[in-house]
Coordinates of C-alpha atoms in Angstrom, one line a residue:
M184 CA -44.0 -9.8 65.1
S185 CA -45.9 -12.7 63.9
T186 CA -44.7 -16.1 65.4
I187 CA -44.7 -19.4 63.9
R188 CA -47.5 -20.4 66.4
D189 CA -49.5 -17.5 64.8
V190 CA -49.1 -19.0 61.4
A191 CA -50.0 -22.6 62.4
E192 CA -53.3 -21.2 64.1
H193 CA -54.1 -19.3 60.9
A194 CA -53.3 -22.2 58.7
S195 CA -55.3 -24.7 61.0
V196 CA -52.1 -27.1 61.3
S197 CA -49.7 -27.8 64.0
K198 CA -46.6 -25.7 64.9
A199 CA -44.3 -28.9 64.2
T200 CA -46.1 -28.9 60.8
V201 CA -45.2 -25.4 59.9
S202 CA -41.6 -25.7 61.1
R203 CA -40.9 -29.0 59.3
Y204 CA -42.6 -27.4 56.2
L205 CA -40.2 -24.3 56.3
N206 CA -37.1 -26.6 57.0
R207 CA -38.1 -28.6 54.0
S208 CA -38.0 -31.8 55.9
L209 CA -41.8 -32.7 55.1
A210 CA -43.8 -33.0 52.0
L211 CA -47.3 -31.8 52.4
P212 CA -50.5 -31.8 50.2
P213 CA -50.9 -29.0 47.9
E214 CA -53.8 -27.5 49.7
T215 CA -52.1 -27.6 52.9
A216 CA -48.9 -26.1 51.9
K217 CA -51.0 -23.3 50.1
R218 CA -52.8 -22.6 53.4
I219 CA -49.5 -22.3 55.3
D220 CA -48.2 -19.9 52.5
D221 CA -51.1 -18.1 52.5
A222 CA -50.8 -17.6 56.3
I223 CA -47.2 -16.5 56.0
R224 CA -48.2 -13.7 53.5
A225 CA -51.3 -12.6 55.5
L226 CA -49.4 -12.3 58.6
N227 CA -46.1 -11.0 57.2
Y228 CA -44.1 -13.6 59.0
R229 CA -40.4 -13.7 58.9
Q230 CA -38.7 -16.8 59.8
N231 CA -35.6 -16.6 62.4
S232 CA -33.2 -17.9 60.3
L233 CA -30.6 -18.4 63.1
A234 CA -33.3 -20.3 65.0
R235 CA -34.0 -22.4 61.7
R236 CA -30.2 -23.2 61.5
L237 CA -29.8 -24.2 65.1
S238 CA -32.8 -26.3 64.8
L239 CA -30.7 -28.1 62.2
G240 CA -27.8 -28.5 64.1
S241 CA -25.7 -25.6 62.4
S242 CA -25.3 -22.0 62.5
E243 CA -23.5 -21.9 59.2
T244 CA -20.9 -19.5 60.9
I245 CA -17.4 -20.1 61.9
G246 CA -15.2 -17.8 64.1
L247 CA -11.9 -16.3 63.7
A248 CA -10.1 -15.5 66.9
M249 CA -7.0 -13.2 66.3
P250 CA -5.0 -10.4 68.1
D251 CA -5.8 -7.5 66.0
V252 CA -6.5 -6.5 62.5
A253 CA -4.4 -3.4 62.5
N254 CA -1.4 -5.7 61.7
P255 CA -1.2 -6.3 58.0
F256 CA -0.5 -9.9 58.6
F257 CA -3.3 -10.7 60.7
A258 CA -5.7 -8.5 58.2
E259 CA -4.6 -10.6 55.2
I260 CA -5.4 -13.7 57.4
A261 CA -9.0 -12.2 58.0
D262 CA -9.6 -11.1 54.6
E263 CA -8.8 -14.7 53.1
V264 CA -10.8 -16.5 55.8
E265 CA -14.0 -14.4 55.0
L266 CA -13.6 -15.0 51.3
A267 CA -12.8 -18.7 51.7
A268 CA -15.7 -19.3 53.9
S269 CA -18.3 -17.4 51.9
K270 CA -17.5 -19.2 48.8
L271 CA -18.6 -22.4 50.8
G272 CA -21.7 -20.9 52.3
Y273 CA -20.4 -20.0 55.8
G274 CA -20.1 -16.5 57.2
V275 CA -17.3 -15.3 59.6
A276 CA -17.6 -13.9 63.0
L277 CA -14.4 -11.9 63.8
C278 CA -13.1 -12.2 67.5
I279 CA -10.2 -9.6 68.3
T280 CA -8.6 -11.1 71.3
R281 CA -6.0 -8.1 71.6
N282 CA -3.7 -11.0 72.8
Q283 CA -5.5 -11.2 76.2
L284 CA -6.0 -14.7 77.6
E285 CA -9.6 -13.7 79.0
R286 CA -10.8 -12.6 75.5
E287 CA -9.3 -15.9 74.0
S288 CA -11.1 -17.9 76.5
L289 CA -14.3 -16.3 75.9
Y290 CA -14.3 -16.9 72.2
L291 CA -13.5 -20.5 72.9
R292 CA -16.4 -20.9 75.3
W293 CA -18.7 -19.4 72.3
L294 CA -18.3 -22.9 70.9
D295 CA -20.5 -24.0 73.8
T296 CA -23.5 -21.8 72.9
R297 CA -23.9 -23.3 69.2
H298 CA -23.5 -19.7 67.9
L299 CA -20.5 -21.0 66.0
D300 CA -19.9 -24.2 64.3
G301 CA -16.1 -23.9 64.7
L302 CA -13.3 -21.7 65.5
I303 CA -10.0 -20.6 63.8
L304 CA -7.7 -19.5 66.5
V305 CA -4.6 -17.4 65.8
T306 CA -2.8 -16.6 69.3
N307 CA 0.4 -14.6 69.6
R308 CA 1.5 -15.4 73.1
P309 CA 2.7 -18.1 75.2
D310 CA 0.2 -20.4 76.9
D311 CA 0.1 -21.0 80.7
G312 CA -1.9 -24.2 80.0
T313 CA -5.4 -22.4 80.1
L314 CA -5.8 -22.4 76.4
R315 CA -4.6 -26.0 76.3
T316 CA -7.2 -27.1 78.6
L317 CA -10.0 -25.1 77.1
I318 CA -9.1 -26.6 73.6
G319 CA -8.8 -30.1 74.9
E320 CA -12.5 -29.6 76.2
R321 CA -13.9 -28.7 72.8
R322 CA -14.0 -29.8 69.3
N323 CA -14.1 -28.1 65.8
I324 CA -10.9 -25.9 66.3
V325 CA -8.0 -25.2 64.1
L326 CA -4.7 -23.5 65.1
I327 CA -2.9 -21.2 62.5
D328 CA 0.3 -19.7 62.6
E329 CA 1.1 -20.2 66.1
D330 CA 0.8 -23.4 68.3
V331 CA -0.8 -24.1 71.5
P332 CA 1.5 -27.0 72.8
G333 CA -0.2 -30.1 74.0
T334 CA -3.5 -29.6 71.9
E335 CA -4.6 -32.4 69.5
V336 CA -6.5 -30.4 66.9
P337 CA -5.7 -29.6 63.0
K338 CA -3.0 -26.9 62.7
V339 CA -1.6 -24.9 59.9
F340 CA 2.0 -23.4 60.2
V341 CA 4.7 -22.4 57.7
D342 CA 8.1 -23.9 57.6
N343 CA 9.6 -21.7 60.1
V344 CA 12.9 -23.6 60.3
E345 CA 13.5 -23.4 56.9
G346 CA 12.8 -19.6 57.0
G347 CA 15.3 -19.0 59.7
Y348 CA 17.9 -21.1 57.8
L349 CA 17.4 -19.1 54.4
A350 CA 17.5 -15.8 56.0
T351 CA 20.7 -16.5 57.9
R352 CA 22.5 -18.3 55.1
H353 CA 21.7 -15.5 52.7
L354 CA 23.4 -13.2 55.1
I355 CA 26.5 -15.5 55.3
E356 CA 26.6 -15.7 51.8
A357 CA 27.0 -12.0 51.6
G358 CA 30.3 -12.3 53.8
H359 CA 28.8 -11.8 57.3
R360 CA 30.1 -13.8 60.2
R361 CA 28.7 -11.7 63.1
I362 CA 25.0 -12.1 62.5
G363 CA 22.4 -11.1 65.3
H364 CA 18.9 -12.3 65.6
I365 CA 16.0 -10.2 66.9
T366 CA 12.7 -12.1 67.4
G367 CA 9.6 -12.6 69.6
P368 CA 8.4 -14.4 73.0
K369 CA 10.7 -17.5 73.4
A370 CA 8.1 -20.0 74.1
L371 CA 6.3 -19.3 70.5
L372 CA 6.4 -21.9 68.1
T373 CA 7.6 -19.3 65.2
V374 CA 10.3 -17.9 67.5
Q375 CA 11.8 -21.5 68.4
E376 CA 11.6 -22.6 64.9
R377 CA 13.3 -19.5 63.3
F378 CA 15.7 -19.5 65.9
D379 CA 16.4 -23.2 65.3
G380 CA 17.0 -22.2 61.5
Y381 CA 19.2 -19.5 62.3
R382 CA 21.5 -21.7 64.4
R383 CA 21.4 -24.4 61.9
A384 CA 22.9 -21.9 59.2
L385 CA 25.5 -20.8 61.6
A386 CA 26.6 -24.2 62.5
Q387 CA 26.6 -25.3 58.7
A388 CA 29.0 -22.4 58.0
D389 CA 31.3 -23.1 61.2
I390 CA 30.3 -19.9 62.9
A391 CA 30.2 -20.3 66.6
F392 CA 26.8 -19.3 68.1
D393 CA 26.9 -16.2 70.2
A394 CA 24.0 -15.7 72.5
T395 CA 24.9 -12.0 73.3
L396 CA 23.8 -11.6 69.7
V397 CA 20.2 -12.8 70.1
R398 CA 17.3 -10.7 71.6
F399 CA 14.1 -12.3 72.5
G400 CA 11.1 -10.2 73.3
A401 CA 7.9 -9.3 71.6
Y402 CA 6.7 -9.1 67.7
E403 CA 6.5 -5.4 68.1
R404 CA 8.2 -2.5 66.2
Q405 CA 9.2 -0.9 69.5
F406 CA 10.9 -4.1 70.7
G407 CA 12.6 -4.0 67.2
H408 CA 14.0 -0.5 68.0
D409 CA 15.0 -1.2 71.5
A410 CA 16.8 -4.5 70.6
A411 CA 18.7 -3.0 67.8
V412 CA 19.9 -0.3 70.2
D413 CA 21.0 -2.9 72.7
L414 CA 22.8 -4.7 69.6
L415 CA 24.6 -1.4 68.3
D416 CA 25.7 -0.5 72.2
L417 CA 27.8 -4.0 72.3
P418 CA 31.7 -3.7 72.0
S419 CA 31.6 -5.5 68.7
P420 CA 28.1 -5.0 67.2
P421 CA 26.8 -7.4 64.5
T422 CA 27.2 -6.6 61.1
A423 CA 23.9 -8.1 59.9
V424 CA 20.7 -9.1 61.7
F425 CA 17.8 -11.4 60.9
A426 CA 14.7 -9.9 62.2
S427 CA 12.1 -12.7 62.9
S428 CA 9.2 -10.4 61.7
D429 CA 9.1 -7.4 59.3
Y430 CA 7.5 -5.2 62.0
L431 CA 10.8 -5.9 64.0
A432 CA 12.8 -4.8 60.9
V433 CA 10.9 -1.3 60.9
G434 CA 11.7 -1.0 64.4
M435 CA 15.3 -1.7 63.5
L436 CA 15.4 0.7 60.7
E437 CA 14.2 3.3 63.0
A438 CA 17.0 2.6 65.6
L439 CA 19.6 2.6 63.0
R440 CA 18.3 6.2 61.6
D441 CA 18.4 7.7 65.1
R442 CA 21.9 6.7 65.1
Q443 CA 22.6 8.1 61.6
L444 CA 23.6 4.5 60.3
E445 CA 22.5 3.4 56.9
V446 CA 21.2 -0.2 55.6
P447 CA 22.8 -2.0 54.2
R448 CA 26.0 0.0 54.3
D449 CA 26.5 -0.1 58.2
M450 CA 24.1 -3.1 58.8
S451 CA 22.3 -5.7 56.6
I452 CA 18.9 -6.9 57.7
V453 CA 16.6 -9.6 56.5
G454 CA 13.1 -9.9 58.0
F455 CA 10.2 -12.5 58.0
D456 CA 6.7 -12.3 56.5
D457 CA 7.1 -9.9 53.3
M458 CA 4.2 -7.6 54.4
E459 CA 3.2 -5.3 51.7
F460 CA 5.1 -2.3 53.1
A461 CA 8.5 -4.1 53.1
N462 CA 8.7 -3.4 49.5
L463 CA 8.1 0.3 50.1
L464 CA 10.8 1.0 53.0
M465 CA 13.8 2.7 52.2
P466 CA 15.8 0.6 51.4
P467 CA 13.1 -2.4 50.4
I468 CA 14.0 -5.1 52.9
S469 CA 14.8 -8.5 51.9
T470 CA 12.4 -10.9 53.8
L471 CA 11.3 -14.5 53.8
R472 CA 7.8 -14.7 52.3
Q473 CA 5.0 -16.5 54.0
S474 CA 1.4 -16.3 52.7
A475 CA -1.1 -15.0 55.1
R476 CA -3.6 -15.9 52.7
D477 CA -2.7 -19.4 52.5
L478 CA -2.8 -19.9 56.0
G479 CA -6.2 -18.3 56.2
R480 CA -7.6 -20.2 53.3
T481 CA -6.2 -23.6 54.4
G482 CA -7.4 -23.1 58.1
V483 CA -10.9 -22.6 56.6
E484 CA -10.5 -25.8 54.4
M485 CA -9.4 -27.8 57.4
L486 CA -12.2 -26.7 59.7
L487 CA -14.7 -27.4 57.2
E488 CA -13.6 -30.6 56.2
R489 CA -13.9 -31.3 60.0
L490 CA -17.4 -30.0 60.1
A491 CA -18.5 -32.0 57.1
G492 CA -17.1 -35.4 58.8
K493 CA -19.2 -34.5 61.9
R494 CA -22.2 -34.2 60.1
Q495 CA -21.8 -37.4 58.2
G496 CA -21.1 -39.2 61.5
A497 CA -17.5 -40.1 60.7
T498 CA -15.2 -40.7 63.6
D499 CA -12.6 -38.4 64.1
T500 CA -9.6 -38.9 62.2
P501 CA -5.9 -38.0 63.9
P502 CA -5.4 -34.1 63.7
T503 CA -3.0 -33.2 61.0
V504 CA -0.2 -30.5 60.8
H505 CA 0.0 -28.8 57.5
R506 CA 3.1 -26.8 56.7
L507 CA 3.2 -24.2 54.0
P508 CA 6.5 -23.2 52.1
V509 CA 8.3 -20.0 52.6
R510 CA 10.5 -18.3 50.1
L511 CA 13.4 -15.7 50.2
I512 CA 12.8 -12.6 48.6
E513 CA 16.0 -10.6 48.1
R514 CA 15.8 -6.7 47.8
A515 CA 18.2 -3.9 48.8
S516 CA 19.0 -4.4 52.7
V517 CA 21.7 -6.9 52.3
A518 CA 25.3 -6.0 51.1
R519 CA 28.7 -7.2 52.2
P520 CA 30.2 -6.0 55.8
R521 CA 32.1 -2.9 55.3
H522 CA 35.3 -4.3 56.9
D523 CA 35.5 -6.1 53.6

């Protein structure tokens, strides 16, 4: 393959002249420009676009690090990040972490290679301090959906407390007093905040909080199944459950069907996310709608705004936390408790 040095020798100019001409940072006399153009055609030279972009201080690529794309929620985020970034002239490197610290750390360190201008990080597990340290040593990072406590970077979350409150209040308004809660790892932001909303609704209705009705674990269907079995085996099972993700609600449905119990006749359920499948389940699940697409799009906008400020020499402004609204979607999984 021909190199930029070959072009320079063929056109009888310096390598720096060819480089600046190709980067459009140098105006040349017409005859000199023609010699370079003729040399490029004669040698079939193809410019290394990555090297050109790096020489200008930008790869025009951002990274998206997330646990997986099999989960529809994460898949929607990824699709919207790519769409929003491409409209603004950026490519996206999709980095699948499989919820492993080693892989999250690897992709954060990619920022040091300059192959990524910035990174949107979606973690789904509690941090032991490693991510906090790695993020603190780097710039141009945006967190979406989940927090890494102690970090000072832009963040995009939904109103989880309001979501937990609305879900639980909906069950209370249907007549339930013994309401369970199945959720993810206790240290996660979404888990803590949705749990806070659950407790707030109980307190507002003068319902005493009962820790035996709460199960912390993982945002996985199998945990939803196992936690539902635990609750069903209690001497006095709950008549309704707020599941803090639709995946957990799916696991609950499986457990209830294994026991030949029906939703909502034997137990009412409210989920969280409003994934596309929530309306296809039997019965369709009442849930809190959060927009995965809004999370992805807002994350891109905040990251590129930060990159633009850096190129213009602006000093870093205090990072902001942007909250997106949630909305209760009522379907067929909630009814009055049978004892009424």
